[in-house]
Short mmCIF file of C-alpha atoms in Angstrom, two decimals:
data_model
loop_
_atom_site.label_atom_id
_atom_site.label_comp_id
_atom_site.label_asym_id
_atom_site.label_seq_id
_atom_site.Cartn_x
_atom_site.Cartn_y
_atom_site.Cartn_z
CA UNK A 482 79.59 88.46 27.88
CA UNK A 483 80.12 85.91 25.17
CA UNK A 484 80.25 87.18 21.71
CA UNK A 485 80.82 85.65 18.16
CA UNK A 486 81.74 87.14 14.85
CA UNK A 487 80.17 85.12 11.78
CA UNK A 488 80.12 85.70 8.35
CA UNK A 489 76.73 86.11 5.97
CA UNK A 490 75.80 87.54 2.52
CA UNK A 491 75.74 91.08 3.98
CA UNK A 492 79.29 90.64 5.68
CA UNK A 493 80.40 89.93 9.11
CA UNK A 494 78.30 90.35 11.97
CA UNK A 495 78.27 89.74 15.85
CA UNK A 496 76.15 88.41 18.55
CA UNK A 497 76.45 88.56 22.07
CA UNK A 498 74.55 86.77 24.73
CA UNK A 499 74.18 86.09 28.72
CA UNK A 500 72.50 83.77 31.26
CA UNK A 501 68.93 86.14 30.29
CA UNK A 502 69.42 86.16 27.02
CA UNK A 503 70.80 88.02 23.57
CA UNK A 504 72.79 91.17 25.03
CA UNK A 505 73.95 92.91 21.55
CA UNK A 506 74.15 92.10 17.86
CA UNK A 507 76.08 93.88 14.75
CA UNK A 508 75.29 93.86 11.11
CA UNK A 509 77.35 93.86 8.97
CA UNK A 510 81.05 95.02 9.45
CA UNK A 511 81.88 93.44 12.64
CA UNK A 512 85.23 93.33 13.76
CA UNK A 513 86.51 89.48 15.02
CA UNK A 514 87.74 90.34 18.69
CA UNK A 515 90.36 88.71 20.53
CA UNK A 516 87.56 87.59 22.78
CA UNK A 517 85.00 85.84 20.61
CA UNK A 518 83.80 82.55 21.01
CA UNK A 519 85.26 80.08 18.80
CA UNK A 520 82.29 77.29 19.30
CA UNK A 521 78.87 79.18 20.46
CA UNK A 522 76.57 76.83 22.22
CA UNK A 523 73.78 75.15 20.37
CA UNK A 524 71.03 78.02 21.14
CA UNK A 525 73.54 80.70 19.81
CA UNK A 526 74.29 78.78 16.69
CA UNK A 527 70.42 77.85 15.84
CA UNK A 528 70.39 81.93 15.62
CA UNK A 529 73.43 82.16 13.51
CA UNK A 530 72.11 79.91 11.07
CA UNK A 531 68.10 81.68 10.82
CA UNK A 532 70.11 84.94 10.51
CA UNK A 533 72.11 83.76 7.52
CA UNK A 534 68.92 81.88 5.86
CA UNK A 535 67.16 85.43 6.18
CA UNK A 536 70.18 86.87 4.79
CA UNK A 537 69.98 84.55 1.84
CA UNK A 538 66.47 85.02 1.30
CA UNK A 539 64.85 82.84 3.55
CA UNK A 540 62.99 85.48 5.66
CA UNK A 541 62.84 84.67 9.43
CA UNK A 542 60.92 86.04 12.39
CA UNK A 543 63.46 86.18 15.11
CA UNK A 544 60.07 88.05 17.49
CA UNK A 545 60.57 84.47 19.87
CA UNK A 546 64.27 85.21 20.23
CA UNK A 547 65.12 86.10 24.31
CA UNK A 548 66.30 89.27 24.62
CA UNK A 549 67.98 90.25 27.41
CA UNK A 550 66.30 93.59 28.55
CA UNK A 551 67.04 94.57 31.61
CA UNK A 552 68.58 97.46 30.81
CA UNK A 553 66.42 99.05 28.65
CA UNK A 554 64.36 102.20 29.51
CA UNK A 555 60.47 101.31 29.63
CA UNK A 556 59.55 103.50 26.99
CA UNK A 557 62.59 102.32 24.67
CA UNK A 558 61.34 98.51 25.72
CA UNK A 559 57.41 98.93 24.57
CA UNK A 560 59.08 100.51 21.15
CA UNK A 561 60.93 97.51 20.84
CA UNK A 562 58.19 94.74 21.17
CA UNK A 563 55.97 96.99 18.80
CA UNK A 564 58.72 96.92 16.55
CA UNK A 565 59.07 93.23 17.16
CA UNK A 566 55.30 93.04 16.02
CA UNK A 567 56.46 94.33 12.40
CA UNK A 568 56.85 91.12 9.75
CA UNK A 569 59.18 90.69 7.17
CA UNK A 570 58.11 92.38 3.78
CA UNK A 571 56.07 95.25 5.74
CA UNK A 572 56.88 98.51 7.15
CA UNK A 573 55.40 100.82 9.62
CA UNK A 574 56.49 104.64 10.41
CA UNK A 575 57.75 105.87 13.60
CA UNK A 576 54.46 107.40 14.28
CA UNK A 577 52.25 104.11 13.80
CA UNK A 578 54.79 102.75 16.32
CA UNK A 579 53.69 105.67 18.39
CA UNK A 580 50.33 104.65 18.12
CA UNK A 581 50.80 101.30 18.58
CA UNK A 582 52.54 101.80 22.02
CA UNK A 583 49.26 104.12 23.16
CA UNK A 584 51.57 107.58 22.10
CA UNK A 585 50.56 110.40 20.07
CA UNK A 586 52.19 111.36 16.89
CA UNK A 587 54.41 113.97 18.34
CA UNK A 588 56.41 110.94 20.44
CA UNK A 589 57.99 110.06 16.54
CA UNK A 590 60.94 111.49 17.57
CA UNK A 591 61.36 109.46 20.50
CA UNK A 592 60.31 106.34 19.01
CA UNK A 593 63.43 106.98 16.34
CA UNK A 594 65.58 107.46 19.63
CA UNK A 595 64.47 104.70 20.63
CA UNK A 596 65.18 102.51 17.29
CA UNK A 597 68.74 104.41 17.29
CA UNK A 598 69.25 102.48 20.61
CA UNK A 599 68.16 98.93 19.45
CA UNK A 600 71.11 96.97 20.27
CA UNK A 601 69.56 93.95 18.19
CA UNK A 602 69.24 95.65 14.52
CA UNK A 603 67.72 92.97 12.54
CA UNK A 604 66.48 90.90 14.83
CA UNK A 605 64.62 93.68 16.46
CA UNK A 606 63.72 95.13 12.65
CA UNK A 607 64.51 98.59 13.07
CA UNK A 608 64.93 98.97 9.54
CA UNK A 609 61.05 98.34 8.91
CA UNK A 610 60.33 101.28 10.61
CA UNK A 611 60.54 104.64 8.45
CA UNK A 612 59.66 108.31 8.04
CA UNK A 613 56.15 109.19 7.33
CA UNK A 614 55.17 108.48 3.36
CA UNK A 615 57.66 105.94 3.54
CA UNK A 616 60.43 108.21 3.69
CA UNK A 617 63.66 106.56 4.12
CA UNK A 618 65.49 107.75 7.51
CA UNK A 619 68.97 107.24 9.59
CA UNK A 620 69.77 103.75 10.04
CA UNK A 621 72.67 103.47 12.56
CA UNK A 622 74.45 100.51 11.45
CA UNK A 623 77.44 100.48 9.23
CA UNK A 624 76.11 101.29 5.39
CA UNK A 625 73.06 103.38 7.02
CA UNK A 626 70.41 104.14 4.75
CA UNK A 627 71.71 101.66 1.93
CA UNK A 628 71.96 98.65 4.06
CA UNK A 629 68.37 99.65 5.68
CA UNK A 630 66.88 99.45 1.84
CA UNK A 631 69.21 96.19 1.16
CA UNK A 632 67.43 94.73 3.82
CA UNK A 633 64.05 95.87 2.94
CA UNK A 634 64.25 94.96 -0.28
CA UNK A 635 65.63 91.45 0.39
CA UNK A 636 62.63 91.17 2.20
CA UNK A 637 60.49 92.11 -0.27
CA UNK A 638 58.83 95.50 0.99
CA UNK A 639 57.49 98.07 -1.16
CA UNK A 640 59.60 100.64 -0.86
CA UNK A 641 58.30 103.60 -3.46
#
């Protein structure tokens, strides 16, 4: 899959794509690779520009992007689609995402596991999903919860 690394206010990110859409996104701390593309296609360059604007404080909604969900399990896909509905400046709990996909609260752990496997952090905004009562819980990108809190603060989300 083609991939490109790019800079932004949080540090280097990377985006990968294929014919069916975006296949992955890394933030921050992505390392350039020898097989990175020097000049991405215009569609990918436009996404990179949107990410850079978002991380500079000009908030973006990435729900319109083409994601390659071909290898995503059905439950995870439902979770990712529900997470795309959580807009900048807002948060939802794992339990609220479970309810949004028609599951009982006990599915909250499954929601957390699905978001932990999210290959498109930031773009599919798993950082906006919190534990019960807004508790900050794991975030599987470099910087962990600290990065999650930075992203939520940047987006103007109420953290307390």
